Amino acid sequence: MSTIVKKRKRLLLMFSMLAVVFVLAACGTSDVTAQSEGFWDGVVIYNFAQLIIWVSGLFNNSYGMGIILVTVFIRALLIPITHFQQKNMQQMNEINPQMTELRERYSSRDTETQQKLREEQQRLYKDAGVNPYLGFLPLLIQMPVFIALYQSVNRTPILRTGDFLWVNLGAPDPYLILPILAGIFTLANSYLMSMGRPQAGGKVMTYIMPLFIVLITFRLSSALALYFAASNGFAALQTVLLQNPFKARRERELKEEQEREAERERRRAMKKAQKLGRNVRK
């Protein structure tokens, strides 16, 4: 029961953070120029837009290519943090059996028992060197990027009216191709990451997040859908190259099969011992 509650809390937190992103993204309507004042408009949004424009100039002013390359560059900068987060998640999965044992040991709902459970859980986290809240670290770091990208495109005239392939970057994709691609790449990355986990507890997030990405990007600018497609496409490639989830799944399945075989051998040995014991008594 506590596991279900925890998963629901994580889902609620994830969606709340994304909701905050897009509420904040809608803030600010005036164009951002070199004369814009304030840290957010005059420094963050303006320089973010200028970076996209500069990179686009390397590709014959293809602003879509500018968004893709800036996105990939940002994702590359986040590789150490993402790797640390994934390592933390793997360690969390490794201590799940101990966590389950603690919940069963302190299953009573009274205040004193629940306090003891929390203390034991914190001790287990500390001994294992993990932090249960680090899973949201990359998202928290990317939140300003989401907002900056959305506002830099929608508040910079040259980007707002820019075209890329079949879309206007400041308007929704009329054919929904980019939102669907963003959802597919998000699903691919989520599925690849779940392959490396020993438990299937993350299946809800694996399928809900891609759907959520599609639903929010088909109404917003194509630039944001392009960002999600490039970001999660790069993340999926990174997961394959750095984590090799296919190898991790094969090793986990082999280990589980070895454990099952050892359990079968133990049961056969017990049955044989019991049979021999009955024969002796006879």
PDB file of C-alpha atoms in Angstrom, residues 85-183:
ATOM      1  CA  GLN A  85      20.796  10.181 -11.444  1.00  0.00           C
ATOM      2  CA  GLN A  86      20.574   6.863 -13.307  1.00  0.00           C
ATOM      3  CA  LYS A  87      23.236   5.355 -11.068  1.00  0.00           C
ATOM      4  CA  ASN A  88      21.254   6.556  -8.059  1.00  0.00           C
ATOM      5  CA  MET A  89      18.100   4.919  -9.462  1.00  0.00           C
ATOM      6  CA  GLN A  90      19.967   1.643  -9.983  1.00  0.00           C
ATOM      7  CA  GLN A  91      21.147   1.711  -6.366  1.00  0.00           C
ATOM      8  CA  MET A  92      17.592   2.455  -5.253  1.00  0.00           C
ATOM      9  CA  ASN A  93      16.399  -0.632  -7.101  1.00  0.00           C
ATOM     10  CA  GLU A  94      19.101  -2.719  -5.461  1.00  0.00           C
ATOM     11  CA  ILE A  95      17.897  -1.831  -1.955  1.00  0.00           C
ATOM     12  CA  ASN A  96      14.216  -2.392  -2.790  1.00  0.00           C
ATOM     13  CA  PRO A  97      14.196  -5.833  -1.093  1.00  0.00           C
ATOM     14  CA  GLN A  98      15.466  -4.265   2.142  1.00  0.00           C
ATOM     15  CA  MET A  99      12.864  -1.496   1.817  1.00  0.00           C
ATOM     16  CA  THR A 100      10.117  -4.080   1.396  1.00  0.00           C
ATOM     17  CA  GLU A 101      11.382  -5.948   4.445  1.00  0.00           C
ATOM     18  CA  LEU A 102      11.312  -2.749   6.508  1.00  0.00           C
ATOM     19  CA  ARG A 103       7.731  -1.976   5.441  1.00  0.00           C
ATOM     20  CA  GLU A 104       6.652  -5.473   6.422  1.00  0.00           C
ATOM     21  CA  ARG A 105       8.490  -5.240   9.746  1.00  0.00           C
ATOM     22  CA  TYR A 106       6.933  -1.874  10.572  1.00  0.00           C
ATOM     23  CA  SER A 107       3.534  -2.434   8.993  1.00  0.00           C
ATOM     24  CA  SER A 108       1.562  -0.987  11.878  1.00  0.00           C
ATOM     25  CA  ARG A 109       0.018   2.414  11.100  1.00  0.00           C
ATOM     26  CA  ASP A 110       0.492   4.002  14.519  1.00  0.00           C
ATOM     27  CA  THR A 111       2.625   7.136  14.726  1.00  0.00           C
ATOM     28  CA  GLU A 112       5.483   5.590  16.692  1.00  0.00           C
ATOM     29  CA  THR A 113       5.906   2.666  14.280  1.00  0.00           C
ATOM     30  CA  GLN A 114       5.747   4.916  11.210  1.00  0.00           C
ATOM     31  CA  GLN A 115       8.357   7.210  12.731  1.00  0.00           C
ATOM     32  CA  LYS A 116      10.590   4.209  13.345  1.00  0.00           C
ATOM     33  CA  LEU A 117      10.046   3.117   9.739  1.00  0.00           C
ATOM     34  CA  ARG A 118      11.123   6.515   8.429  1.00  0.00           C
ATOM     35  CA  GLU A 119      14.239   6.451  10.609  1.00  0.00           C
ATOM     36  CA  GLU A 120      15.182   2.970   9.371  1.00  0.00           C
ATOM     37  CA  GLN A 121      14.562   4.010   5.766  1.00  0.00           C
ATOM     38  CA  GLN A 122      16.778   7.079   6.135  1.00  0.00           C
ATOM     39  CA  ARG A 123      19.484   4.906   7.690  1.00  0.00           C
ATOM     40  CA  LEU A 124      19.228   2.477   4.778  1.00  0.00           C
ATOM     41  CA  TYR A 125      19.448   5.334   2.252  1.00  0.00           C
ATOM     42  CA  LYS A 126      22.498   6.720   4.035  1.00  0.00           C
ATOM     43  CA  ASP A 127      24.262   3.341   4.236  1.00  0.00           C
ATOM     44  CA  ALA A 128      23.586   2.697   0.533  1.00  0.00           C
ATOM     45  CA  GLY A 129      24.639   6.220  -0.431  1.00  0.00           C
ATOM     46  CA  VAL A 130      21.425   7.025  -2.309  1.00  0.00           C
ATOM     47  CA  ASN A 131      18.930   9.883  -2.333  1.00  0.00           C
ATOM     48  CA  PRO A 132      15.295   9.086  -3.246  1.00  0.00           C
ATOM     49  CA  TYR A 133      14.705  12.634  -4.498  1.00  0.00           C
ATOM     50  CA  LEU A 134      17.523  12.776  -7.047  1.00  0.00           C
ATOM     51  CA  GLY A 135      15.268  11.223  -9.692  1.00  0.00           C
ATOM     52  CA  PHE A 136      13.757  14.675 -10.307  1.00  0.00           C
ATOM     53  CA  LEU A 137      17.098  16.507 -10.517  1.00  0.00           C
ATOM     54  CA  PRO A 138      17.423  16.505 -14.350  1.00  0.00           C
ATOM     55  CA  LEU A 139      13.824  17.695 -14.692  1.00  0.00           C
ATOM     56  CA  LEU A 140      14.392  20.522 -12.214  1.00  0.00           C
ATOM     57  CA  ILE A 141      17.501  21.580 -14.140  1.00  0.00           C
ATOM     58  CA  GLN A 142      15.699  21.426 -17.484  1.00  0.00           C
ATOM     59  CA  MET A 143      12.666  23.448 -16.309  1.00  0.00           C
ATOM     60  CA  PRO A 144      14.335  26.832 -17.004  1.00  0.00           C
ATOM     61  CA  VAL A 145      15.391  25.489 -20.413  1.00  0.00           C
ATOM     62  CA  PHE A 146      11.790  24.571 -21.294  1.00  0.00           C
ATOM     63  CA  ILE A 147      10.608  28.038 -20.329  1.00  0.00           C
ATOM     64  CA  ALA A 148      13.520  29.847 -21.988  1.00  0.00           C
ATOM     65  CA  LEU A 149      13.055  27.949 -25.257  1.00  0.00           C
ATOM     66  CA  TYR A 150       9.316  28.545 -25.379  1.00  0.00           C
ATOM     67  CA  GLN A 151       9.608  32.249 -24.615  1.00  0.00           C
ATOM     68  CA  SER A 152      12.686  32.854 -26.798  1.00  0.00           C
ATOM     69  CA  VAL A 153      10.790  31.531 -29.823  1.00  0.00           C
ATOM     70  CA  ASN A 154       7.458  33.186 -29.052  1.00  0.00           C
ATOM     71  CA  ARG A 155       8.919  36.506 -27.937  1.00  0.00           C
ATOM     72  CA  THR A 156      11.637  36.908 -30.597  1.00  0.00           C
ATOM     73  CA  PRO A 157      10.071  37.994 -33.912  1.00  0.00           C
ATOM     74  CA  ILE A 158      12.670  36.366 -36.178  1.00  0.00           C
ATOM     75  CA  LEU A 159      12.193  32.999 -34.425  1.00  0.00           C
ATOM     76  CA  ARG A 160       8.445  33.348 -34.005  1.00  0.00           C
ATOM     77  CA  THR A 161       7.970  33.684 -37.746  1.00  0.00           C
ATOM     78  CA  GLY A 162      10.670  31.189 -38.698  1.00  0.00           C
ATOM     79  CA  ASP A 163       9.888  28.074 -40.708  1.00  0.00           C
ATOM     80  CA  PHE A 164      11.370  24.597 -40.452  1.00  0.00           C
ATOM     81  CA  LEU A 165      10.381  21.848 -42.865  1.00  0.00           C
ATOM     82  CA  TRP A 166       6.551  21.964 -42.884  1.00  0.00           C
ATOM     83  CA  VAL A 167       5.960  23.986 -39.686  1.00  0.00           C
ATOM     84  CA  ASN A 168       6.050  27.535 -38.431  1.00  0.00           C
ATOM     85  CA  LEU A 169       8.086  27.354 -35.238  1.00  0.00           C
ATOM     86  CA  GLY A 170       5.811  29.726 -33.333  1.00  0.00           C
ATOM     87  CA  ALA A 171       2.625  27.800 -34.190  1.00  0.00           C
ATOM     88  CA  PRO A 172       1.402  24.253 -33.492  1.00  0.00           C
ATOM     89  CA  ASP A 173       2.281  21.519 -35.969  1.00  0.00           C
ATOM     90  CA  PRO A 174      -0.814  21.233 -38.228  1.00  0.00           C
ATOM     91  CA  TYR A 175      -0.069  17.562 -38.974  1.00  0.00           C
ATOM     92  CA  LEU A 176       0.871  16.618 -35.359  1.00  0.00           C
ATOM     93  CA  ILE A 177       4.032  14.933 -36.651  1.00  0.00           C
ATOM     94  CA  LEU A 178       6.425  16.643 -34.226  1.00  0.00           C
ATOM     95  CA  PRO A 179       4.236  16.027 -31.136  1.00  0.00           C
ATOM     96  CA  ILE A 180       3.919  12.361 -32.097  1.00  0.00           C
ATOM     97  CA  LEU A 181       7.684  12.102 -32.668  1.00  0.00           C
ATOM     98  CA  ALA A 182       8.248  13.740 -29.279  1.00  0.00           C
ATOM     99  CA  GLY A 183       5.935  11.148 -27.702  1.00  0.00           C
TER     100      GLY A 183
END
